[in-house]
Coordinates of C-alpha atoms in Angstrom, one line a residue:
M1 CA 106.7 152.7 81.4
E2 CA 106.4 152.2 77.4
Q3 CA 110.0 152.7 76.5
L4 CA 110.3 155.2 73.8
K5 CA 113.4 155.1 71.6
H6 CA 115.4 158.2 70.8
E7 CA 117.9 158.9 68.3
C8 CA 120.7 159.4 69.6
G9 CA 123.9 160.4 72.0
V10 CA 126.9 161.9 70.8
A11 CA 130.2 162.4 72.5
M12 CA 133.5 164.3 71.0
I13 CA 137.0 165.0 72.4
R14 CA 139.8 167.2 71.1
L15 CA 143.0 166.7 72.9
L16 CA 144.9 170.0 72.6
K17 CA 148.4 168.9 74.1
P18 CA 150.9 166.9 72.4
M19 CA 150.3 163.0 72.8
D20 CA 153.1 162.3 75.3
Y21 CA 151.7 164.9 77.6
Y22 CA 148.5 162.6 78.3
E23 CA 150.7 159.7 78.9
K24 CA 153.2 161.5 81.3
R25 CA 150.4 163.1 83.4
Y26 CA 147.8 160.4 83.2
G27 CA 149.8 157.2 83.1
T28 CA 148.5 156.0 79.8
W29 CA 148.5 156.3 76.2
S30 CA 144.7 155.7 76.3
Y31 CA 143.4 158.8 78.0
G32 CA 141.5 159.8 75.1
F33 CA 139.8 156.7 74.5
N34 CA 139.2 156.3 78.4
K35 CA 137.2 159.5 78.5
L36 CA 135.3 158.8 75.4
Y37 CA 134.3 155.3 76.8
L38 CA 133.2 156.9 80.0
M39 CA 131.2 159.9 78.2
M40 CA 129.5 157.1 76.0
E41 CA 128.7 154.8 78.9
K42 CA 127.0 157.7 80.8
Q43 CA 124.9 158.1 77.7
H44 CA 123.8 154.8 77.3
N45 CA 120.1 155.8 78.2
R46 CA 120.2 157.3 74.6
G47 CA 120.8 154.4 72.4
Q48 CA 121.1 150.6 72.8
E49 CA 120.9 149.3 69.6
G50 CA 124.3 150.0 68.4
A51 CA 127.5 152.3 68.8
G52 CA 130.4 153.4 67.0
I53 CA 133.6 155.4 67.7
A54 CA 136.2 157.1 65.3
S55 CA 139.6 158.7 66.0
V56 CA 142.1 160.8 63.8
S57 CA 146.0 161.1 64.4
L58 CA 147.3 164.2 63.1
N59 CA 151.3 163.0 63.1
K60 CA 151.0 159.7 61.0
E61 CA 153.6 159.3 58.1
P62 CA 152.1 159.6 54.5
G63 CA 151.0 156.1 53.6
T64 CA 150.1 154.9 57.0
E65 CA 146.6 155.1 58.4
Y66 CA 145.7 158.2 60.3
M67 CA 141.8 157.7 60.6
F68 CA 140.1 155.0 62.4
R69 CA 136.5 153.7 63.0
E70 CA 134.8 150.8 64.8
K71 CA 131.2 150.0 65.0
A72 CA 129.1 147.3 66.7
E73 CA 125.4 146.4 67.2
G74 CA 123.4 145.3 70.3
K75 CA 123.2 146.3 73.8
G76 CA 127.2 145.4 74.4
A77 CA 128.4 147.5 71.5
I78 CA 130.2 149.9 73.7
T79 CA 132.2 146.9 75.3
E80 CA 132.9 145.5 72.1
I81 CA 134.1 148.5 70.1
F82 CA 136.4 149.4 73.0
S83 CA 137.8 146.0 73.4
R84 CA 139.2 146.2 69.6
V85 CA 141.1 149.7 70.4
T86 CA 144.8 149.5 69.8
Q87 CA 147.4 152.2 70.6
E88 CA 147.8 152.6 66.9
M89 CA 144.3 154.2 66.9
A90 CA 145.2 156.6 69.5
G91 CA 145.1 160.5 68.0
E92 CA 144.1 163.8 69.0
L93 CA 140.5 163.7 67.9
Y94 CA 137.8 161.5 69.0
M95 CA 134.0 160.7 68.1
G96 CA 131.5 158.5 69.7
H97 CA 127.8 157.6 68.8
L98 CA 125.0 155.7 70.6
R99 CA 122.1 154.8 68.2
Y100 CA 118.5 154.1 68.8
S101 CA 116.7 153.8 65.6
T102 CA 113.4 155.6 64.7
T103 CA 113.4 155.0 61.0
G104 CA 113.0 150.9 61.3
K105 CA 116.2 150.4 59.6
S106 CA 118.7 148.1 61.7
G107 CA 121.9 146.5 60.8
L108 CA 125.6 147.7 61.0
T109 CA 125.3 149.6 57.8
F110 CA 123.2 152.1 59.6
V111 CA 125.3 152.4 62.7
H112 CA 127.1 155.8 63.0
P113 CA 129.8 157.2 62.4
F114 CA 129.6 157.0 58.7
L115 CA 132.8 157.5 56.8
R116 CA 133.5 159.0 53.4
R117 CA 137.1 158.0 52.1
N118 CA 139.5 159.9 49.7
N119 CA 143.4 159.8 49.2
W120 CA 143.5 163.5 50.2
R121 CA 143.2 163.9 54.0
A122 CA 141.3 167.0 54.1
K123 CA 138.5 165.5 51.9
N124 CA 138.0 162.5 54.1
L125 CA 134.9 162.9 56.4
C126 CA 133.5 160.9 59.2
L127 CA 130.0 161.9 60.4
C128 CA 127.5 161.1 63.3
G129 CA 124.7 162.7 64.8
N130 CA 121.5 163.1 66.9
F131 CA 119.1 163.8 64.4
N132 CA 116.0 163.3 62.2
M133 CA 115.5 165.1 58.9
T134 CA 112.0 165.7 57.8
N135 CA 112.8 166.7 54.1
I136 CA 115.2 164.2 53.2
D137 CA 113.3 163.6 49.8
E138 CA 114.0 167.2 48.9
V139 CA 118.0 166.7 49.7
F140 CA 117.9 163.5 47.7
E141 CA 116.5 165.4 44.8
F142 CA 118.8 168.3 45.2
L143 CA 121.9 165.9 45.2
T144 CA 120.6 163.9 41.9
A145 CA 119.8 167.0 40.1
Q146 CA 123.5 168.0 40.5
G147 CA 124.2 164.3 39.1
Q148 CA 125.0 162.5 42.3
S149 CA 123.9 159.0 43.1
P150 CA 123.7 158.3 46.6
R151 CA 124.2 154.4 47.1
I152 CA 121.7 154.4 50.2
Y153 CA 118.4 156.2 50.7
G154 CA 118.7 157.6 54.3
D155 CA 119.3 160.9 56.0
S156 CA 122.6 159.7 57.3
Y157 CA 124.0 158.6 54.1
I158 CA 122.6 161.5 52.1
T159 CA 123.8 164.1 54.7
L160 CA 127.4 162.5 54.5
E161 CA 127.3 162.7 50.6
L162 CA 125.9 166.2 50.8
M163 CA 128.4 167.6 53.2
G164 CA 131.5 165.6 51.7
H165 CA 130.5 167.3 48.3
R166 CA 130.5 170.8 50.0
L167 CA 134.0 169.6 51.6
D168 CA 135.5 168.8 48.4
R169 CA 134.6 172.2 47.0
E170 CA 136.2 173.9 50.0
V171 CA 139.2 171.8 49.8
E172 CA 139.4 172.9 46.0
R173 CA 138.9 176.5 46.8
Q174 CA 141.8 176.2 49.0
Y175 CA 143.8 174.7 46.2
A176 CA 143.1 177.4 43.8
I177 CA 144.3 180.0 46.6
A178 CA 147.3 177.9 47.1
K179 CA 148.2 177.5 43.7
G180 CA 147.6 181.5 43.2
Q181 CA 150.5 181.8 45.8
G182 CA 152.9 179.8 44.1
L183 CA 152.9 176.7 46.3
K184 CA 153.6 173.4 44.8
G185 CA 153.8 169.6 45.8
T186 CA 153.2 169.0 49.4
D187 CA 153.3 172.6 50.3
I188 CA 149.8 172.9 48.6
T189 CA 148.7 169.9 50.6
D190 CA 149.8 171.5 53.9
Y191 CA 148.1 174.7 53.0
I192 CA 144.8 173.2 52.5
D193 CA 145.0 171.1 55.7
N194 CA 145.7 174.1 57.6
H195 CA 143.2 176.4 56.2
V196 CA 140.2 174.5 55.4
E197 CA 137.0 176.5 56.7
M198 CA 134.5 174.1 58.1
A199 CA 131.8 176.9 58.5
N200 CA 131.9 177.4 54.7
V201 CA 131.0 173.6 54.4
L202 CA 128.4 173.7 57.2
R203 CA 126.7 176.7 56.1
T204 CA 126.1 175.2 52.5
T205 CA 125.1 171.9 53.7
M206 CA 122.7 172.7 56.6
Q207 CA 120.7 175.4 54.9
H208 CA 118.9 172.5 52.9
Y209 CA 117.7 170.7 56.2
D210 CA 114.4 170.8 58.0
G211 CA 114.5 169.0 61.3
G212 CA 116.0 168.6 64.6
Y213 CA 119.6 167.5 64.9
V214 CA 123.2 167.9 66.5
M215 CA 125.6 166.9 63.6
C216 CA 129.1 166.2 64.5
G217 CA 132.1 165.3 62.2
L218 CA 135.8 165.1 62.2
T219 CA 137.9 165.4 58.7
G220 CA 141.1 163.7 57.9
S221 CA 143.1 166.9 58.0
G222 CA 142.2 167.5 61.9
E223 CA 138.9 169.6 61.6
M224 CA 136.2 168.8 64.3
F225 CA 132.9 170.3 64.6
A226 CA 129.3 170.0 66.0
V227 CA 126.4 172.2 64.9
R228 CA 123.0 172.4 66.4
D229 CA 119.5 172.9 64.4
P230 CA 118.4 176.4 64.4
W231 CA 115.3 175.5 66.6
G232 CA 117.4 174.0 69.4
I233 CA 115.4 171.1 69.2
R234 CA 118.1 168.5 69.9
P235 CA 120.7 169.4 73.0
A236 CA 124.2 169.7 73.1
F237 CA 126.9 170.8 75.7
Y238 CA 130.5 171.6 75.5
Y239 CA 133.4 172.2 77.9
R240 CA 137.0 174.0 77.1
D241 CA 140.1 174.1 78.8
D242 CA 143.9 174.0 78.1
E243 CA 144.0 170.4 77.8
I244 CA 140.6 169.2 76.1
I245 CA 137.8 170.4 74.3
A246 CA 134.8 168.0 74.9
L247 CA 131.0 168.0 73.7
A248 CA 128.1 165.6 74.8
S249 CA 124.3 165.4 74.3
E250 CA 123.9 166.0 78.2
R251 CA 125.8 168.2 80.5
P252 CA 126.1 165.5 83.5
V253 CA 128.2 163.5 81.3
L254 CA 130.8 166.2 81.0
Q255 CA 130.4 166.8 84.7
T256 CA 131.2 163.3 85.8
T257 CA 133.7 162.5 83.0
F258 CA 136.0 165.7 83.6
D259 CA 135.1 166.4 87.4
L260 CA 133.3 169.7 86.3
Q261 CA 130.7 172.0 88.0
A262 CA 127.4 172.6 85.9
E263 CA 128.6 176.3 85.4
D264 CA 131.9 175.3 83.8
I265 CA 129.8 174.0 80.8
C266 CA 128.2 175.8 78.0
E267 CA 125.1 175.0 75.9
L268 CA 125.7 174.9 72.1
Q269 CA 123.0 177.6 71.0
P270 CA 120.4 177.0 68.1
G271 CA 122.2 177.4 64.6
Q272 CA 125.7 177.6 66.1
A273 CA 128.6 175.2 65.6
L274 CA 131.5 174.5 67.7
I275 CA 134.5 174.4 65.3
V276 CA 138.0 173.2 66.3
H277 CA 140.7 173.4 63.7
K278 CA 143.7 171.5 63.0
D279 CA 145.9 173.6 65.3
G280 CA 143.5 173.2 68.2
K281 CA 142.2 176.7 68.0
S282 CA 138.4 176.7 68.4
Q283 CA 135.6 179.2 67.6
L284 CA 131.9 179.4 67.6
E285 CA 130.3 180.1 64.5
Q286 CA 126.6 181.0 63.8
I287 CA 125.9 178.5 60.8
M288 CA 122.2 179.3 60.5
P289 CA 120.1 182.1 61.9
A290 CA 118.4 181.1 65.0
Q291 CA 114.6 180.4 64.8
Q292 CA 112.0 180.6 67.6
L293 CA 113.3 178.5 70.5
S294 CA 111.9 175.0 70.3
A295 CA 113.8 172.9 72.8
C296 CA 112.6 169.4 73.2
S297 CA 110.6 169.2 76.4
F298 CA 110.7 165.6 76.4
E299 CA 114.7 165.7 76.9
R300 CA 113.5 167.3 80.4
I301 CA 110.6 164.8 81.1
Y302 CA 112.2 161.6 80.2
F303 CA 115.0 161.4 77.8
S304 CA 118.0 163.0 79.4
R305 CA 119.5 161.7 82.8
G306 CA 117.7 163.0 85.8
S307 CA 121.0 163.7 87.4
D308 CA 121.3 167.2 85.7
S309 CA 120.7 169.8 88.3
D310 CA 118.1 171.7 86.3
I311 CA 116.3 168.6 85.0
Y312 CA 116.1 167.2 88.5
Q313 CA 114.3 170.3 89.8
E314 CA 112.2 170.5 86.7
R315 CA 110.9 167.0 87.2
K316 CA 110.2 167.6 90.9
R317 CA 108.0 170.5 89.8
L318 CA 106.1 168.6 87.3
G319 CA 105.2 166.2 90.1
E320 CA 104.5 169.0 92.6
Q321 CA 102.1 171.0 90.1
L322 CA 99.9 168.0 90.2
T323 CA 98.9 168.1 93.4
P324 CA 95.6 170.0 93.2
A325 CA 94.3 167.6 90.5
I326 CA 95.2 164.5 92.3
L327 CA 93.6 165.9 95.5
K328 CA 90.3 166.4 93.6
A329 CA 90.7 162.8 92.2
I330 CA 90.7 161.3 95.8
D331 CA 88.2 163.4 97.2
D332 CA 90.7 165.0 99.5
D333 CA 91.0 161.7 101.3
V334 CA 94.8 161.7 101.8
A335 CA 94.6 159.7 105.2
N336 CA 93.5 156.6 103.1
T337 CA 95.9 157.2 100.1
V338 CA 99.2 155.5 99.2
F339 CA 101.6 157.4 96.8
S340 CA 103.8 155.6 94.5
Y341 CA 105.3 155.7 91.0
I342 CA 106.1 153.4 88.1
P343 CA 110.1 152.8 88.0
N344 CA 112.4 154.1 86.9
T345 CA 112.2 157.4 85.2
A346 CA 109.0 158.6 87.2
E347 CA 110.8 158.6 90.2
V348 CA 112.0 162.2 90.5
A349 CA 108.6 163.5 89.7
Y350 CA 107.1 161.1 92.5
Y351 CA 109.5 163.1 94.9
G352 CA 108.1 166.2 93.7
M353 CA 104.4 165.0 94.0
T354 CA 104.8 163.9 97.7
D355 CA 106.6 167.0 98.5
G356 CA 103.5 168.8 97.2
F357 CA 101.3 166.9 99.6
R358 CA 103.5 167.2 102.6
K359 CA 103.3 170.9 102.1
L360 CA 99.5 170.9 102.2
H361 CA 98.9 167.9 104.6
G362 CA 102.1 166.9 106.4
E363 CA 103.2 163.4 106.3
V364 CA 101.6 161.1 103.5
R365 CA 101.7 157.5 103.2
T366 CA 104.4 156.4 100.4
E367 CA 105.3 152.5 99.3
K368 CA 107.4 151.4 96.5
V369 CA 104.4 149.5 95.0
V370 CA 105.5 148.6 91.6
W371 CA 108.7 146.8 90.7
K372 CA 110.3 146.3 87.4
D373 CA 111.2 142.7 87.0
I374 CA 113.6 141.0 84.9
K375 CA 113.8 141.9 81.2
L376 CA 112.1 138.9 79.7
R377 CA 113.4 137.5 76.6
T378 CA 111.1 136.7 73.5
F379 CA 112.4 133.4 72.7
I380 CA 109.0 131.7 73.0
A381 CA 107.7 131.5 69.6
D382 CA 103.7 131.4 70.4
N383 CA 102.6 135.0 70.6
S384 CA 100.1 134.4 73.3
E385 CA 102.8 132.8 75.6
R386 CA 105.1 135.8 74.6
N387 CA 102.5 138.3 75.4
D388 CA 101.8 136.4 78.6
L389 CA 105.4 136.8 79.5
A390 CA 105.3 140.4 78.7
A391 CA 102.5 141.2 81.0
H392 CA 104.9 140.0 84.0
V393 CA 107.6 142.5 83.3
Y394 CA 106.2 144.5 86.4
D395 CA 105.6 143.0 89.7
I396 CA 103.8 144.5 92.9
S397 CA 104.6 144.9 96.7
Y398 CA 102.0 142.6 98.1
G399 CA 100.5 144.1 101.4
S400 CA 101.6 147.8 100.6
L401 CA 98.0 149.1 100.9
R402 CA 94.9 148.2 103.0
P403 CA 92.6 146.3 100.4
Y404 CA 89.3 148.2 99.6
K405 CA 90.1 150.9 101.8
D406 CA 93.2 152.8 100.3
N407 CA 93.4 154.9 97.3
L408 CA 96.7 154.4 95.1
V409 CA 98.2 157.3 93.4
I410 CA 100.8 156.0 91.1
I411 CA 102.8 158.5 88.6
D412 CA 104.6 157.9 85.5
D413 CA 106.5 160.2 83.1
S414 CA 104.1 159.6 80.3
I415 CA 101.4 157.6 78.8
V416 CA 101.9 157.0 75.2
R417 CA 100.4 153.9 73.7
G418 CA 98.7 152.5 76.9
T419 CA 99.8 149.1 75.9
T420 CA 101.7 148.2 78.9
L421 CA 98.8 149.8 81.3
R422 CA 96.3 147.6 79.7
E423 CA 98.4 144.3 79.4
S424 CA 100.4 144.7 82.6
I425 CA 100.0 147.5 85.1
F426 CA 96.3 147.7 85.8
K427 CA 95.9 144.1 86.2
I428 CA 98.7 143.7 88.8
L429 CA 97.5 146.6 90.6
D430 CA 94.3 145.4 91.0
R431 CA 95.6 142.3 92.9
L432 CA 96.0 144.7 95.8
H433 CA 92.2 145.7 95.8
P434 CA 92.6 149.4 96.1
K435 CA 89.6 151.4 96.6
K436 CA 90.3 153.8 93.5
I437 CA 93.7 153.9 91.2
V438 CA 94.7 157.3 90.2
M439 CA 96.9 157.0 87.3
V440 CA 99.0 160.3 87.1
S441 CA 101.5 161.4 84.1
S442 CA 103.7 164.1 84.9
S443 CA 103.4 164.9 81.0
P444 CA 100.4 166.1 79.1
Q445 CA 98.4 163.9 76.7
I446 CA 100.6 162.9 73.7
R447 CA 98.4 163.5 70.7
Y448 CA 100.6 164.0 67.9
P449 CA 103.6 162.1 66.3
D450 CA 107.1 163.3 66.7
Y451 CA 109.5 163.5 63.5
Y452 CA 112.8 165.1 65.1
G453 CA 114.1 161.8 66.7
I454 CA 111.6 160.0 69.0
D455 CA 110.1 156.9 68.2
M456 CA 106.4 158.2 67.8
P457 CA 105.7 158.4 64.0
R458 CA 102.0 157.3 63.9
L459 CA 98.9 158.7 65.1
E460 CA 97.3 155.5 65.8
E461 CA 99.9 154.5 68.2
F462 CA 98.8 157.1 70.8
C463 CA 95.8 156.0 72.9
A464 CA 94.8 159.9 73.3
F465 CA 94.3 159.8 69.6
R466 CA 92.5 156.4 69.5
A467 CA 90.0 157.7 72.4
T468 CA 89.5 160.8 70.4
M469 CA 88.5 158.9 67.3
A470 CA 86.3 156.8 69.4
L471 CA 84.4 159.7 70.9
I472 CA 83.9 160.8 67.2
E473 CA 82.3 157.7 66.1
E474 CA 80.1 157.5 69.2
R475 CA 78.9 161.2 68.5
G476 CA 78.7 160.6 64.6
L477 CA 81.2 163.4 64.0
W478 CA 82.2 162.0 60.6
Q479 CA 81.9 165.3 58.8
L480 CA 84.9 166.6 61.0
V481 CA 86.9 163.8 59.9
N482 CA 86.2 164.1 56.3
D483 CA 87.0 168.0 56.7
T484 CA 90.2 167.2 58.3
Y485 CA 91.2 164.8 55.8
L486 CA 90.6 167.0 53.0
A487 CA 92.4 170.2 54.9
C488 CA 95.3 168.1 55.7
K489 CA 95.8 167.2 51.9
R490 CA 95.4 170.9 50.9
N491 CA 97.7 172.4 53.5
L492 CA 100.3 169.8 54.1
E493 CA 102.9 172.5 55.2
K494 CA 101.0 175.5 56.1
E495 CA 99.1 174.4 59.2
N496 CA 98.5 171.3 61.4
C497 CA 94.9 170.5 60.6
V498 CA 94.8 167.2 62.8
R499 CA 94.6 169.8 65.8
A500 CA 90.6 170.1 64.9
I501 CA 89.7 166.6 65.7
Y502 CA 90.4 167.3 69.3
E503 CA 88.5 170.6 69.6
P504 CA 85.1 169.3 70.3
F505 CA 86.3 167.4 73.5
T506 CA 87.9 168.2 77.0
V507 CA 90.8 166.6 78.4
E508 CA 88.5 165.0 80.8
E509 CA 86.2 163.5 78.1
I510 CA 89.2 162.1 76.5
N511 CA 90.8 160.8 79.7
H512 CA 87.5 158.8 80.5
K513 CA 87.4 157.2 77.1
I514 CA 91.2 156.3 77.6
V515 CA 90.2 154.5 80.7
E516 CA 87.4 152.8 79.1
M517 CA 89.8 151.5 76.2
L518 CA 92.6 150.5 78.6
R519 CA 90.6 148.7 81.4
P520 CA 91.4 145.0 81.5
E521 CA 88.4 142.9 81.6
G522 CA 87.3 141.7 84.9
M523 CA 89.1 144.7 86.6
Q524 CA 87.4 145.8 90.0
A525 CA 89.0 149.1 91.0
P526 CA 87.8 152.2 89.5
I527 CA 90.5 154.3 87.5
E528 CA 91.0 158.0 87.0
L529 CA 93.8 159.6 84.9
V530 CA 95.2 162.7 85.8
F531 CA 97.3 164.3 83.3
Q532 CA 99.9 167.6 83.5
S533 CA 98.7 170.6 81.8
I534 CA 100.4 172.4 79.0
G535 CA 100.7 175.6 81.3
G536 CA 102.1 173.3 84.2
L537 CA 104.7 171.8 81.6
H538 CA 105.8 175.3 80.5
K539 CA 105.9 176.6 84.1
A540 CA 108.1 173.6 85.0
C541 CA 110.5 173.7 82.1
P542 CA 110.5 177.3 81.1
N543 CA 113.5 177.1 78.7
H544 CA 112.1 174.1 76.9
P545 CA 109.1 175.1 74.9
G546 CA 109.0 172.7 72.2
D547 CA 105.6 170.9 72.8
W548 CA 104.5 169.7 69.5
Y549 CA 103.7 166.1 70.6
F550 CA 101.5 167.5 73.1
T551 CA 99.8 170.7 71.2
G552 CA 100.6 169.8 67.5
H553 CA 102.4 173.3 67.2
Y554 CA 105.3 171.9 65.0
P555 CA 108.6 174.2 64.9
T556 CA 109.3 173.4 61.2
P557 CA 107.2 173.0 58.1
G558 CA 108.3 169.5 57.8
G559 CA 107.0 168.5 61.2
T560 CA 103.8 170.1 59.9
R561 CA 103.7 168.2 56.7
L562 CA 104.6 165.0 58.1
C563 CA 101.5 165.3 60.6
N564 CA 99.0 166.2 58.1
Q565 CA 100.2 163.3 55.9
A566 CA 99.9 160.8 58.8
F567 CA 96.3 161.7 59.3
V568 CA 95.7 161.3 55.6
N569 CA 97.6 157.9 55.7
Y570 CA 95.4 156.8 58.9
I571 CA 92.2 157.6 57.1
D572 CA 93.2 155.9 53.6
D573 CA 94.2 152.8 55.6
K574 CA 90.8 152.8 57.5
L575 CA 89.2 153.2 54.0
K576 CA 90.9 150.1 52.5
Q577 CA 90.0 147.8 55.3
Q578 CA 86.2 148.7 54.7

């Protein structure tokens, strides 16, 4: 219910036949653009702050444009950029990106793709990605130590400059080989364009990074590539046949766009790159050694579209596995309980939850209790009035349960900050006068920040963390806070010392405190929280073990360092306020 922003969605297409082939077969010069548009629209869930596209034509005459890019901001960005497309921009290589900012930086300057220009086709680089790098300070220092001076401090621009620098070196290496073979003039240029080895560029670039990423790019000479981080944190899927090669952040996007079955599509593996050369030949290269798999479980719970066949079943299992805990919370009183969900991403988990109860008790009572209403605008200047509007984003089905007699079990995919529960959901549910509200989360308690592409960077944002700190204060455990603070400063990259603050408390104790903090004043119905267990999460999503936001086990040193620093920052801010 509390929208989390996620960076980002990618789409790539390489046409493998001559351009006129697609016009004859599909009746349009814009076949590549049409497919790119569809792939991007089908990933609109991954980014609504901006979008961009790029294309490369391999057959333009010298002195004419061959590499094109369009970018726009806002929710209508996809429509806007494709409205600018002309036949002149058609080519063999296409790339698209949808952006959600997790860095707080906005504006067209920060919308992907990023373009590095040069008079030599092979040195032109266009880059986009779904990534967050945790060690951008170190990479910046590496660049400046070489004498470079990046114009903008940000992981996207710095990556563009670092990879562009390595591409320059690769082009110069091929130039030396061509000269050694006695080639001259445009023969040297043709040799370089036909022999650039992007695997060399990627290996010498990506070795410097700590983070989660799928990095995608095009060069002016016709190279196309996508590389996935060694931990497999961020997802990428691809498809190849004799007409096209395509890649996207989600599998159903490729299935819908190209009318495919799930088994037709491959997943890019951790540390692996899909590279397509100028001549259309493609290969998979292991760019970085694969590390312990840490594929993001939040992709399965929330971010990716639930239309994926595996994700659909996983979300149903997440709901079904909660049946025993919910049964305990309602004192086995299924006959006097109504089951519902918070729209829209929790719907599939709801089906699993109700299936679980039907297996045990036969038919159960289900209702659509909560409706997501209009997206209210913030044109009203006064904060109190704006907050009042926000409280009405959700509405209820009046008469959907028997007042003071029925329990209400309502499931959501996650409980992050708790703001929407406090300001809206609990208030409107209380109007139905349920005997008890059981608020269910199909994911475990979110306790730690994410630094690999999800907009959850600060500890104090999480209701589980705030509740834990409140329990620490109640019980006078300030020595624990002090010890944790000092340990975080000493062991920034060695271990996640923040985990220590949760150790004195059970999940149930933290749940009770969350309810106490989020319960609106004057609310009558009792509330109980039920969270997914860590074991339940991994049972439901066995191939996506990345769980750092729940457990604090970060897959990379950079994530651990930033989490420890977040606790230090939190305590420092508290001390300043005293």
